[in-house]
Amino acid sequence: MDLLDLNVWFALLVPEHPFHPRARAYWERASDPFLVRVTALGLLRLLTNAKAMDGKPLGVGEAWKVYWELRLSSGVPLLEEPGGLDEALADLVRGGLSPRLWTDAYLAAFALAGGHRLVTFDQDFLRFPGLEVLHLSP
């Protein structure tokens, strides 16, 4: 199963996004993509953010509808945290970490603990040892 980073979900759901074609190409051959709570909340936040949405943010209700359609119509599950996540996260941050990478470290630990591949446009994930990453080139 594939854990998609927030940047992939956002590019996939916003046709005007410059990475939309690449996200769409991935989606068409996706290997059981899923959401986790932090990416779901991030997606809702971005969909309602004027700057992220190029001055055309969705209302809270509209964003929830987009999210719920993704979950129901596309059958995208929201996975619970796997056992061993805290230990995996502790291992990743033990050697030091930039404060801006907490969420990346959490997603990497989730993928590692659950045996999932992480799909992203972000090269920062390549820093996490043992993590299987599908880096989508924009």
Short mmCIF file of C-alpha atoms in Angstrom, two decimals:
data_model
loop_
_atom_site.label_atom_id
_atom_site.label_comp_id
_atom_site.label_asym_id
_atom_site.label_seq_id
_atom_site.Cartn_x
_atom_site.Cartn_y
_atom_site.Cartn_z
CA MET A 1 0.00 0.00 0.00
CA ASP A 2 1.13 3.54 -0.75
CA LEU A 3 1.18 6.35 1.78
CA LEU A 4 0.80 9.53 -0.24
CA ASP A 5 2.41 12.72 1.00
CA LEU A 6 0.20 15.78 1.26
CA ASN A 7 1.80 17.32 -1.83
CA VAL A 8 0.60 14.40 -3.97
CA TRP A 9 -2.98 14.52 -2.65
CA PHE A 10 -3.14 18.28 -3.19
CA ALA A 11 -1.72 18.13 -6.73
CA LEU A 12 -4.09 15.28 -7.56
CA LEU A 13 -7.22 17.09 -6.40
CA VAL A 14 -6.43 20.56 -7.78
CA PRO A 15 -6.41 20.41 -11.61
CA GLU A 16 -4.73 23.84 -11.82
CA HIS A 17 -1.76 22.64 -9.76
CA PRO A 18 1.44 22.49 -11.85
CA PHE A 19 2.11 18.90 -10.71
CA HIS A 20 -1.45 17.71 -11.40
CA PRO A 21 -0.56 15.79 -14.60
CA ARG A 22 2.17 13.83 -12.81
CA ALA A 23 -0.05 13.14 -9.78
CA ARG A 24 -2.84 12.01 -12.11
CA ALA A 25 -0.47 9.69 -13.99
CA TYR A 26 0.53 8.11 -10.68
CA TRP A 27 -3.14 7.81 -9.61
CA GLU A 28 -4.04 5.89 -12.76
CA ARG A 29 -1.62 3.12 -11.79
CA ALA A 30 -1.65 3.60 -8.01
CA SER A 31 -0.92 0.75 -5.67
CA ASP A 32 -3.64 0.97 -3.00
CA PRO A 33 -3.14 4.59 -1.89
CA PHE A 34 -4.32 5.60 1.56
CA LEU A 35 -4.63 8.62 3.80
CA VAL A 36 -3.49 9.12 7.36
CA ARG A 37 -5.04 11.68 9.66
CA VAL A 38 -2.20 14.20 9.33
CA THR A 39 -2.37 14.20 5.51
CA ALA A 40 -6.18 14.35 5.57
CA LEU A 41 -6.13 17.41 7.84
CA GLY A 42 -3.36 18.99 5.79
CA LEU A 43 -5.41 18.49 2.64
CA LEU A 44 -8.45 20.13 4.21
CA ARG A 45 -6.27 23.03 5.38
CA LEU A 46 -4.76 23.59 1.92
CA LEU A 47 -8.08 23.34 0.09
CA THR A 48 -9.43 26.16 2.29
CA ASN A 49 -6.28 28.32 2.11
CA ALA A 50 -6.49 31.30 -0.26
CA LYS A 51 -2.76 31.37 -1.01
CA ALA A 52 -2.51 27.63 -1.70
CA MET A 53 -5.64 27.76 -3.86
CA ASP A 54 -4.45 30.75 -5.92
CA GLY A 55 -7.03 33.09 -4.43
CA LYS A 56 -9.95 30.67 -4.86
CA PRO A 57 -10.18 28.69 -1.62
CA LEU A 58 -12.97 26.23 -1.01
CA GLY A 59 -15.33 26.79 1.88
CA VAL A 60 -15.02 24.43 4.82
CA GLY A 61 -18.10 22.47 3.72
CA GLU A 62 -16.87 22.25 0.13
CA ALA A 63 -13.46 21.00 1.24
CA TRP A 64 -15.08 18.37 3.44
CA LYS A 65 -17.16 17.22 0.47
CA VAL A 66 -14.03 16.84 -1.68
CA TYR A 67 -12.36 14.85 1.10
CA TRP A 68 -15.42 12.67 1.69
CA GLU A 69 -15.83 11.98 -2.05
CA LEU A 70 -12.20 10.88 -2.14
CA ARG A 71 -12.82 8.52 0.75
CA LEU A 72 -16.16 7.12 -0.45
CA SER A 73 -16.21 7.30 -4.24
CA SER A 74 -12.57 6.40 -4.76
CA GLY A 75 -12.45 4.00 -1.83
CA VAL A 76 -9.39 5.62 -0.28
CA PRO A 77 -9.04 4.35 3.28
CA LEU A 78 -7.88 6.31 6.30
CA LEU A 79 -5.40 4.05 8.06
CA GLU A 80 -4.87 3.94 11.80
CA GLU A 81 -1.36 4.25 13.16
CA PRO A 82 0.56 0.98 13.00
CA GLY A 83 2.18 -0.62 16.00
CA GLY A 84 5.79 0.42 16.41
CA LEU A 85 5.25 3.91 15.01
CA ASP A 86 6.60 5.71 18.09
CA GLU A 87 9.72 3.56 18.11
CA ALA A 88 10.27 4.15 14.38
CA LEU A 89 9.81 7.89 14.87
CA ALA A 90 12.24 7.91 17.80
CA ASP A 91 14.83 6.14 15.64
CA LEU A 92 14.44 8.70 12.85
CA VAL A 93 14.80 11.76 15.08
CA ARG A 94 17.46 10.41 17.43
CA GLY A 95 20.34 11.86 15.41
CA GLY A 96 18.82 15.32 15.19
CA LEU A 97 16.25 16.79 12.88
CA SER A 98 15.31 20.17 11.51
CA PRO A 99 12.13 21.34 13.27
CA ARG A 100 10.47 21.78 9.86
CA LEU A 101 10.73 18.02 9.25
CA TRP A 102 8.56 16.70 12.11
CA THR A 103 5.65 15.85 9.84
CA ASP A 104 7.94 14.28 7.25
CA ALA A 105 9.53 12.18 9.99
CA TYR A 106 6.09 11.12 11.22
CA LEU A 107 5.03 10.06 7.71
CA ALA A 108 8.32 8.21 7.19
CA ALA A 109 7.91 6.43 10.53
CA PHE A 110 4.30 5.51 9.66
CA ALA A 111 5.45 4.01 6.36
CA LEU A 112 8.35 2.16 7.97
CA ALA A 113 6.31 0.77 10.86
CA GLY A 114 3.48 -0.29 8.54
CA GLY A 115 5.64 -1.66 5.73
CA HIS A 116 4.34 0.90 3.22
CA ARG A 117 5.89 2.83 0.36
CA LEU A 118 5.82 6.63 0.61
CA VAL A 119 4.87 8.56 -2.55
CA THR A 120 5.92 12.21 -2.76
CA PHE A 121 7.22 15.08 -4.86
CA ASP A 122 9.54 16.00 -1.96
CA GLN A 123 13.18 14.88 -2.01
CA ASP A 124 13.50 15.40 1.76
CA PHE A 125 12.12 11.90 2.33
CA LEU A 126 15.21 10.38 0.72
CA ARG A 127 17.10 11.25 3.93
CA PHE A 128 15.28 8.61 5.98
CA PRO A 129 17.18 5.30 5.95
CA GLY A 130 15.26 2.18 5.03
CA LEU A 131 12.25 4.09 3.74
CA GLU A 132 10.88 2.94 0.38
CA VAL A 133 10.15 6.15 -1.53
CA LEU A 134 8.52 6.67 -4.89
CA HIS A 135 9.72 10.14 -5.80
CA LEU A 136 7.45 11.63 -8.46
CA SER A 137 9.36 14.03 -10.66
CA PRO A 138 7.34 17.19 -11.33
#
